[in-house]
Short mmCIF file of C-alpha atoms in Angstrom, two decimals:
data_model
loop_
_atom_site.label_atom_id
_atom_site.label_comp_id
_atom_site.label_asym_id
_atom_site.label_seq_id
_atom_site.Cartn_x
_atom_site.Cartn_y
_atom_site.Cartn_z
CA MET A 397 102.09 103.13 103.92
CA ALA A 398 104.33 102.52 100.92
CA PRO A 399 106.25 105.50 99.55
CA TYR A 400 104.46 107.79 97.14
CA GLU A 401 106.51 109.51 94.47
CA SER A 402 105.30 112.60 92.68
CA ASP A 403 105.89 111.10 89.25
CA ASP A 404 105.46 107.35 89.63
CA ALA A 405 103.13 104.57 90.64
CA VAL A 406 102.75 103.88 94.30
CA GLY A 407 101.90 101.13 96.70
CA ALA A 408 103.68 98.24 94.98
CA ALA A 409 104.95 96.97 98.30
CA GLN A 410 101.43 97.05 99.70
CA ASP A 411 100.35 94.23 97.37
CA GLU A 412 102.24 91.82 99.59
CA HIS A 413 100.05 92.72 102.54
CA PRO A 414 97.66 89.94 103.57
CA ARG A 415 94.71 92.30 103.25
CA SER A 416 95.29 92.85 99.52
CA GLY A 417 91.94 91.21 98.77
CA ARG A 418 90.19 93.92 100.75
CA ARG A 419 92.07 96.56 98.76
CA LYS A 420 90.78 94.99 95.56
CA ALA A 421 87.26 95.38 96.86
CA ALA A 422 88.02 98.99 97.74
CA ARG A 423 89.42 99.50 94.24
CA TYR A 424 86.09 98.50 92.78
CA ALA A 425 83.99 100.22 95.38
CA VAL A 426 85.63 103.65 95.52
CA PRO A 427 85.07 104.85 91.94
CA VAL A 428 81.65 103.17 91.72
CA ALA A 429 80.45 104.48 95.04
CA VAL A 430 81.87 107.98 94.79
CA VAL A 431 78.39 109.43 94.37
CA GLY A 432 76.93 107.43 97.23
CA VAL A 433 79.78 108.28 99.54
CA ALA A 434 79.51 111.97 98.75
CA ALA A 435 75.79 111.82 99.31
CA ALA A 436 75.99 110.07 102.66
CA THR A 437 78.85 111.97 104.22
CA ILE A 438 79.19 115.37 105.75
CA GLY A 439 82.17 117.35 104.61
CA LEU A 440 83.33 114.80 102.07
CA VAL A 441 82.10 117.01 99.33
CA PRO A 442 84.97 119.14 98.33
CA ALA A 443 84.22 123.34 95.17
CA LEU A 444 82.91 123.38 91.74
CA ALA A 445 85.30 126.10 90.67
CA ASP A 446 88.92 126.92 91.41
CA SER A 447 90.35 130.41 91.11
CA GLY A 448 93.97 131.43 90.94
CA ASP A 449 97.15 129.46 91.42
CA PRO A 450 98.53 130.36 94.86
CA ASP A 451 102.28 130.27 95.36
CA LEU A 452 102.75 127.50 97.92
CA PRO A 453 105.86 125.63 99.09
CA LYS A 454 106.78 122.61 96.99
CA ILE A 455 105.37 119.32 98.22
CA SER A 456 105.68 115.74 96.99
CA ALA A 457 102.76 113.37 96.47
CA GLN A 458 103.91 111.34 99.47
CA GLN A 459 104.00 114.44 101.69
CA LEU A 460 100.58 115.56 100.50
CA ILE A 461 99.05 112.15 101.18
CA GLU A 462 100.60 112.18 104.64
CA LYS A 463 99.14 115.64 105.17
CA ILE A 464 95.68 114.29 104.35
CA ALA A 465 96.21 111.34 106.70
CA LYS A 466 97.17 113.65 109.57
CA SER A 467 94.27 116.06 109.01
CA ASP A 468 92.01 116.25 112.06
CA VAL A 469 89.33 118.82 111.30
CA GLN A 470 86.61 118.45 113.95
CA GLN A 471 84.45 121.55 113.34
CA LEU A 472 83.23 122.98 110.06
CA SER A 473 80.23 124.46 108.30
CA GLY A 474 79.67 125.47 104.72
CA THR A 475 77.73 125.30 101.47
CA VAL A 476 78.39 122.59 98.93
CA LYS A 477 77.39 122.02 95.33
CA ILE A 478 77.40 118.56 93.79
CA SER A 479 77.09 118.03 90.06
CA THR A 480 76.74 114.44 88.87
CA ASP A 481 76.62 113.28 85.25
CA LEU A 482 76.63 109.49 84.94
CA GLY A 483 74.79 109.67 81.63
CA LEU A 484 71.72 107.97 83.10
CA PRO A 485 68.51 108.18 81.06
CA ASP A 486 65.43 110.01 82.29
CA LEU A 487 63.38 107.17 83.77
CA GLY A 488 60.23 109.25 84.05
CA GLY A 489 57.33 107.24 85.44
CA LEU A 490 59.37 104.03 85.34
CA GLU A 491 61.56 105.24 88.17
CA ASN A 492 59.11 103.85 90.70
CA GLY A 493 59.17 100.50 88.94
CA LEU A 494 62.94 100.26 89.14
CA MET A 495 63.30 101.56 92.66
CA SER A 496 60.05 100.25 94.07
CA GLY A 497 59.93 99.94 97.81
CA ALA A 498 62.57 102.59 98.35
CA GLY A 499 59.93 104.75 99.95
CA ARG A 500 59.35 107.32 97.23
CA GLY A 501 55.98 106.32 95.96
CA GLY A 502 56.91 102.72 95.11
CA SER A 503 55.25 100.25 97.45
CA GLY A 504 54.37 102.88 100.02
CA ASP A 505 55.95 100.79 102.79
CA GLY A 506 58.98 103.01 103.36
CA SER A 507 59.56 106.61 104.43
CA SER A 508 60.53 109.45 102.13
CA ALA A 509 62.73 110.67 105.00
CA ASP A 510 64.85 107.48 105.04
CA PRO A 511 68.37 108.58 103.99
CA GLN A 512 68.77 105.40 101.95
CA THR A 513 65.95 106.74 99.81
CA LYS A 514 66.40 110.49 99.80
CA LEU A 515 70.11 110.75 99.17
CA THR A 516 69.87 108.68 96.00
CA GLU A 517 68.68 111.92 94.39
CA LEU A 518 72.32 113.00 94.28
CA VAL A 519 73.01 110.36 91.63
CA SER A 520 72.05 112.85 88.91
CA GLY A 521 71.88 116.58 88.32
CA THR A 522 73.17 119.48 90.37
CA HIS A 523 72.29 119.93 94.04
CA THR A 524 73.07 122.39 96.81
CA LEU A 525 73.85 121.18 100.32
CA ARG A 526 74.51 122.83 103.65
CA VAL A 527 76.87 120.86 105.88
CA ALA A 528 78.03 121.22 109.48
CA ALA A 529 80.08 119.11 111.88
CA ASP A 530 81.14 119.40 115.51
CA GLY A 531 83.25 116.39 116.35
CA PRO A 532 82.47 112.72 115.67
CA ASP A 533 79.03 112.79 117.33
CA ARG A 534 77.35 115.78 115.74
CA GLN A 535 76.86 116.36 112.03
CA LYS A 536 74.15 117.77 109.81
CA LEU A 537 73.54 117.69 106.08
CA SER A 538 70.68 119.56 104.42
CA LEU A 539 69.67 119.03 100.81
CA LEU A 540 68.06 122.22 99.50
CA GLU A 541 65.26 121.76 96.98
CA SER A 542 62.78 124.05 95.29
CA GLY A 543 60.45 125.12 98.08
CA ALA A 544 61.54 122.23 100.31
CA GLU A 545 64.46 120.87 102.31
CA TYR A 546 65.69 117.48 103.44
CA SER A 547 67.89 117.30 106.54
CA LEU A 548 69.93 114.45 107.99
CA ILE A 549 71.04 115.13 111.58
CA HIS A 550 73.33 113.01 113.73
CA ASP A 551 73.35 114.08 117.38
CA GLY A 552 74.86 111.60 119.79
CA LYS A 553 73.03 108.29 119.58
CA ASP A 554 70.19 109.76 117.48
CA VAL A 555 70.03 110.03 113.71
CA TRP A 556 67.11 112.02 112.30
CA GLY A 557 66.01 112.44 108.71
CA TYR A 558 63.32 115.04 107.90
CA ASP A 559 61.63 115.64 104.54
CA SER A 560 59.75 118.93 104.69
CA LYS A 561 57.92 118.23 101.42
CA SER A 562 56.11 115.16 102.79
CA ASN A 563 56.42 116.16 106.48
CA GLU A 564 57.91 112.74 107.21
CA VAL A 565 60.59 111.90 109.80
CA TYR A 566 63.02 108.97 109.96
CA HIS A 567 64.61 108.13 113.31
CA SER A 568 67.23 105.61 114.39
CA THR A 569 69.34 105.13 117.50
CA GLY A 570 72.20 102.96 118.72
CA ALA A 571 69.75 101.44 121.15
CA ALA A 572 67.67 100.14 118.25
CA SER A 573 70.36 97.64 117.33
CA GLY A 574 71.77 97.20 120.80
CA LYS A 575 75.11 98.74 119.86
CA GLU A 576 76.71 102.01 118.85
CA HIS A 577 74.99 103.37 115.77
CA GLU A 578 76.92 102.40 112.65
CA ALA A 579 74.87 104.24 110.02
CA LYS A 580 75.89 107.77 110.92
CA PRO A 581 77.72 109.66 108.20
CA PRO A 582 81.50 109.93 108.57
CA ALA A 583 82.41 113.18 110.30
CA THR A 584 85.14 114.68 108.13
CA PRO A 585 86.39 114.85 104.53
CA LYS A 586 89.35 112.76 105.66
CA ASP A 587 87.08 109.71 105.54
CA PHE A 588 86.47 110.18 101.83
CA ALA A 589 90.16 110.80 101.05
CA ASP A 590 91.13 107.67 102.98
CA GLN A 591 88.71 105.59 100.90
CA ALA A 592 89.96 107.04 97.63
CA LEU A 593 93.59 106.38 98.54
CA LYS A 594 92.81 102.73 99.27
CA SER A 595 92.41 102.31 95.53
CA VAL A 596 96.03 103.32 94.93
CA ASP A 597 98.57 100.61 94.08
CA ASP A 598 101.17 99.83 91.44
CA THR A 599 98.54 100.22 88.69
CA THR A 600 98.17 103.90 89.60
CA SER A 601 100.08 107.12 88.99
CA VAL A 602 99.87 109.73 91.76
CA THR A 603 101.21 113.26 91.26
CA VAL A 604 100.91 116.78 92.63
CA ASP A 605 99.21 118.77 89.90
CA GLY A 606 99.92 122.32 90.98
CA THR A 607 97.85 124.53 93.24
CA ALA A 608 94.41 126.14 93.29
CA GLN A 609 92.18 128.34 95.40
CA VAL A 610 88.95 126.65 96.49
CA ALA A 611 86.24 128.42 98.49
CA GLY A 612 88.74 131.20 99.18
CA ARG A 613 91.39 128.84 100.58
CA ASP A 614 94.79 127.88 99.17
CA ALA A 615 95.04 124.25 98.16
CA TYR A 616 97.30 121.67 96.56
CA LYS A 617 95.90 119.42 93.83
CA LEU A 618 96.49 115.67 94.09
CA LEU A 619 95.99 113.81 90.81
CA ILE A 620 95.27 110.06 90.72
CA ARG A 621 95.37 108.35 87.31
CA PRO A 622 94.92 104.67 86.40
CA LYS A 623 97.76 103.23 84.31
CA GLN A 624 95.67 100.37 82.95
CA SER A 625 93.65 100.35 79.75
CA GLY A 626 90.14 98.95 79.89
CA THR A 627 88.93 101.17 82.74
CA THR A 628 86.35 103.93 82.34
CA VAL A 629 88.06 106.09 84.98
CA GLY A 630 90.16 108.89 83.54
CA ALA A 631 91.39 110.68 86.65
CA ILE A 632 90.51 111.63 90.21
CA SER A 633 91.55 115.09 91.37
CA ILE A 634 91.49 116.09 95.04
CA ALA A 635 92.11 119.69 96.11
CA VAL A 636 93.69 119.58 99.58
CA ASP A 637 93.57 122.56 101.95
CA ALA A 638 97.17 123.74 102.36
CA LYS A 639 96.71 124.62 106.02
CA THR A 640 94.52 121.85 107.45
CA GLY A 641 95.09 119.01 104.97
CA MET A 642 91.33 118.62 104.50
CA PRO A 643 90.03 117.82 101.00
CA LEU A 644 88.12 120.79 99.61
CA LYS A 645 87.30 119.46 96.16
CA PHE A 646 86.74 116.07 94.55
CA THR A 647 86.46 115.64 90.79
CA LEU A 648 86.18 112.37 88.89
CA THR A 649 86.48 112.49 85.11
CA PRO A 650 85.85 109.57 82.72
CA ARG A 651 88.42 108.29 80.25
CA SER A 652 85.94 108.99 77.44
CA GLY A 653 86.33 112.73 78.09
CA GLY A 654 83.70 115.42 78.40
CA ALA A 655 82.19 116.74 81.61
CA ALA A 656 83.17 115.30 84.97
CA VAL A 657 81.13 112.36 86.23
CA LEU A 658 81.27 113.99 89.67
CA ASP A 659 82.29 117.55 90.48
CA ALA A 660 81.57 118.27 94.13
CA GLY A 661 82.84 120.91 96.48
CA PHE A 662 82.59 123.73 98.92
CA THR A 663 81.51 127.10 97.60
CA GLN A 664 82.09 128.46 101.10
CA VAL A 665 83.53 126.90 104.24
CA SER A 666 84.34 127.88 107.82
CA PHE A 667 86.28 125.92 110.42
CA ALA A 668 84.65 127.70 113.36
CA ARG A 669 82.49 125.60 115.69
CA PRO A 670 78.83 125.64 114.58
CA ALA A 671 76.20 126.77 117.07
CA ALA A 672 74.95 123.93 119.27
CA SER A 673 71.40 124.61 118.10
CA THR A 674 72.43 123.56 114.57
CA PHE A 675 72.05 119.92 115.61
CA ASP A 676 68.81 120.23 117.57
CA PHE A 677 65.78 118.49 116.10
CA THR A 678 62.23 117.82 117.28
CA PRO A 679 59.68 116.22 114.91
CA PRO A 680 57.22 118.89 113.73
CA LYS A 681 53.61 118.62 114.83
CA GLY A 682 51.65 116.22 112.66
CA ALA A 683 54.74 114.66 111.06
CA LYS A 684 54.73 110.94 110.31
CA VAL A 685 57.64 109.36 112.22
CA THR A 686 59.18 106.09 111.02
CA GLU A 687 61.52 104.29 113.40
CA GLU A 688 64.54 102.35 112.17
CA GLU A 689 62.94 98.95 112.79
CA ASP A 690 59.91 99.89 110.66
CA ALA A 691 62.09 101.12 107.79
CA ALA A 692 64.20 97.96 107.91
CA GLY A 693 61.05 95.85 107.86
CA ALA A 694 59.78 97.68 104.79
CA ARG A 695 63.06 97.10 102.96
CA GLU A 696 62.99 93.39 103.88
CA HIS A 697 59.40 93.18 102.62
CA THR A 698 60.56 94.68 99.32
CA ARG A 699 63.35 92.12 98.93
CA GLU A 700 61.14 89.16 99.86
CA HIS A 701 58.46 90.12 97.36
CA GLY A 702 60.84 91.00 94.56
CA GLU A 703 59.50 94.53 94.13
CA GLY A 704 61.73 96.43 91.76
CA PHE A 705 64.77 95.12 89.92
CA ALA A 706 67.19 97.22 91.99
CA GLY A 707 65.76 95.80 95.19
CA GLY A 708 66.41 92.30 93.93
CA LEU A 709 70.13 92.97 93.73
CA GLU A 710 70.57 94.23 97.28
CA GLY A 711 72.43 92.30 99.91
CA LYS A 712 73.63 89.47 97.70
CA ASP A 713 76.13 87.12 99.30
CA GLY A 714 79.10 85.59 97.55
CA LEU A 715 80.34 88.78 95.93
CA LYS A 716 83.77 88.22 94.38
CA VAL A 717 86.30 90.54 92.78
CA LEU A 718 87.97 89.38 89.58
CA GLY A 719 91.19 90.87 88.23
CA LYS A 720 93.49 93.54 89.60
CA GLY A 721 93.58 97.28 89.87
CA TRP A 722 91.26 99.62 88.02
CA THR A 723 90.08 96.83 85.69
CA SER A 724 88.85 94.62 88.54
CA VAL A 725 85.24 93.49 88.24
CA ALA A 726 82.78 92.64 91.01
CA THR A 727 80.56 89.63 90.37
CA PHE A 728 77.78 87.78 92.15
CA ASP A 729 74.96 85.39 91.33
CA THR A 730 71.41 86.72 91.69
CA GLY A 731 69.98 83.22 91.53
CA ALA A 732 67.43 84.48 88.99
CA LYS A 733 67.62 82.30 85.89
CA GLY A 734 66.53 83.69 82.57
CA GLY A 735 68.25 87.06 82.96
CA LEU A 736 66.42 90.38 82.88
CA PRO A 737 62.84 90.63 81.60
CA THR A 738 64.00 92.68 78.60
CA GLY A 739 61.59 91.17 76.11
CA SER A 740 57.84 91.02 75.77
CA GLN A 741 57.61 88.94 78.96
CA GLY A 742 58.66 92.02 80.90
CA GLY A 743 55.86 94.24 79.64
CA ASP A 744 56.50 97.99 79.39
CA LEU A 745 59.34 97.81 81.91
CA GLY A 746 60.95 94.93 80.05
CA GLY A 747 60.79 96.81 76.77
CA PHE A 748 62.31 99.88 78.39
CA LEU A 749 65.17 97.89 79.93
CA GLY A 750 65.82 96.15 76.65
CA SER A 751 66.11 99.50 74.87
CA LEU A 752 68.77 100.61 77.36
CA GLY A 753 71.00 97.55 77.22
CA ASP A 754 73.25 96.04 74.57
CA PRO A 755 72.97 92.29 73.97
CA VAL A 756 76.31 90.49 74.16
CA SER A 757 77.52 86.91 73.98
CA GLY A 758 80.69 84.94 74.66
CA LYS A 759 81.95 81.77 76.26
CA PHE A 760 79.78 82.63 79.27
CA GLY A 761 76.62 82.49 77.14
CA LYS A 762 74.35 85.46 76.49
CA GLY A 763 73.51 88.58 78.45
CA THR A 764 72.84 92.32 78.43
CA VAL A 765 75.26 95.14 79.20
CA PHE A 766 73.92 98.33 80.80
CA SER A 767 76.27 101.30 80.53
CA THR A 768 76.84 104.68 82.13
CA ARG A 769 79.75 107.05 81.63
CA LEU A 770 81.51 105.40 84.58
CA VAL A 771 79.97 102.10 85.67
CA ASN A 772 79.02 99.26 83.35
CA ALA A 773 77.18 96.08 84.31
CA LEU A 774 76.68 92.79 82.48
CA ILE A 775 73.71 90.66 83.52
CA THR A 776 73.85 87.18 82.02
CA ASP A 777 70.91 85.01 81.07
CA ASP A 778 71.85 82.57 83.84
CA GLY A 779 71.48 85.28 86.49
CA LYS A 780 75.07 86.39 87.11
CA VAL A 781 76.10 90.04 87.40
CA TYR A 782 79.49 91.50 86.46
CA ALA A 783 80.01 95.18 87.20
CA GLY A 784 82.82 97.68 87.44
CA THR A 785 84.37 100.87 86.17
CA VAL A 786 85.44 99.01 83.03
CA THR A 787 84.48 98.89 79.36
CA LYS A 788 81.89 96.57 77.88
CA GLU A 789 84.67 94.49 76.32
CA ALA A 790 86.36 94.10 79.71
CA LEU A 791 83.09 92.86 81.25
CA VAL A 792 82.66 90.20 78.57
CA LYS A 793 86.27 89.13 79.06
CA ALA A 794 85.73 88.86 82.83
CA ALA A 795 82.55 86.85 82.36
CA ASP A 796 84.34 84.49 79.98
CA ALA A 797 87.20 84.04 82.44
CA GLY A 798 84.79 83.47 85.31
CA LYS A 799 82.78 80.83 83.45
#
């Protein structure tokens, strides 16, 4: 790992590494997927509020990053709150049209207990989670809702998802794919910190921004800021437990200002081993159980039949990353000529999509830009997609350069 200075950019030497292309992909993926990562991991959700400024020994950014890298928390339990504000519109009844086939009332082919469906709820609003971990093979995450609860349990080779509202169960095992299960959530907050730090290079400033107390524990604050203009990312702040080196808080703020895009963290945490019964699960009587193969088949059916715009963008090959650093843009070709159905040919859904997007044009031709407070995406009339944590102008520039 290249040296990190408390008041300077870091990782310049890393750009000479032959895997720099993979780092570019991580650069794009980390800010964009922050919500998804927080939703699908146990313990990667660090506290909404700090209190006090504990007097801790001085530490440099390099030392703090090394402390995170050496962290090896195996057992934990706690309560987490996640607040997400991407500036997404209220889709109302059109939500099923956009996310059809995801298993939440769209095509009816999926399961509401499938984590790929349920955890997308964390993309907006404020949610309370209970998390627990006991080593790499046992974790549990429970999403608490009004009068209901969704739980995702990993116990050895088994992964269970249970939605109490619908009384549906999702089940997958390593045996289902003939190999060790790869879909289980990462076991510790260290996984999230590692991913965030992959986005650090010579276009980034990394500093230690004082101290804080999070969930009753003393912590250092690591501040990551892009140096480049043209990105929508303002800063990423990680509160790191002074004793264990585990991230306790993750906050991502946009360059435009205002509330954080993501503010997620422990409101209480314990590093004692959870009771073994925490990870026990037996499908309740009368519950509908969907096995992994069935869920995968439903998702494939959705893609083949083009149900839902979001489904049409999944699993595209040929994804490329244009540019460097925080202004890098991911692009791929959907193969769908004519762009989005944003006009009368799209019916009610087309009219709704058209009202959300901004028409743009350039050397690349014509297209529509869809914006959030963090991620923007340009979909051209010839079926290409350009997306990233960049401004609308940066997307048009990337599309022109990629023409």
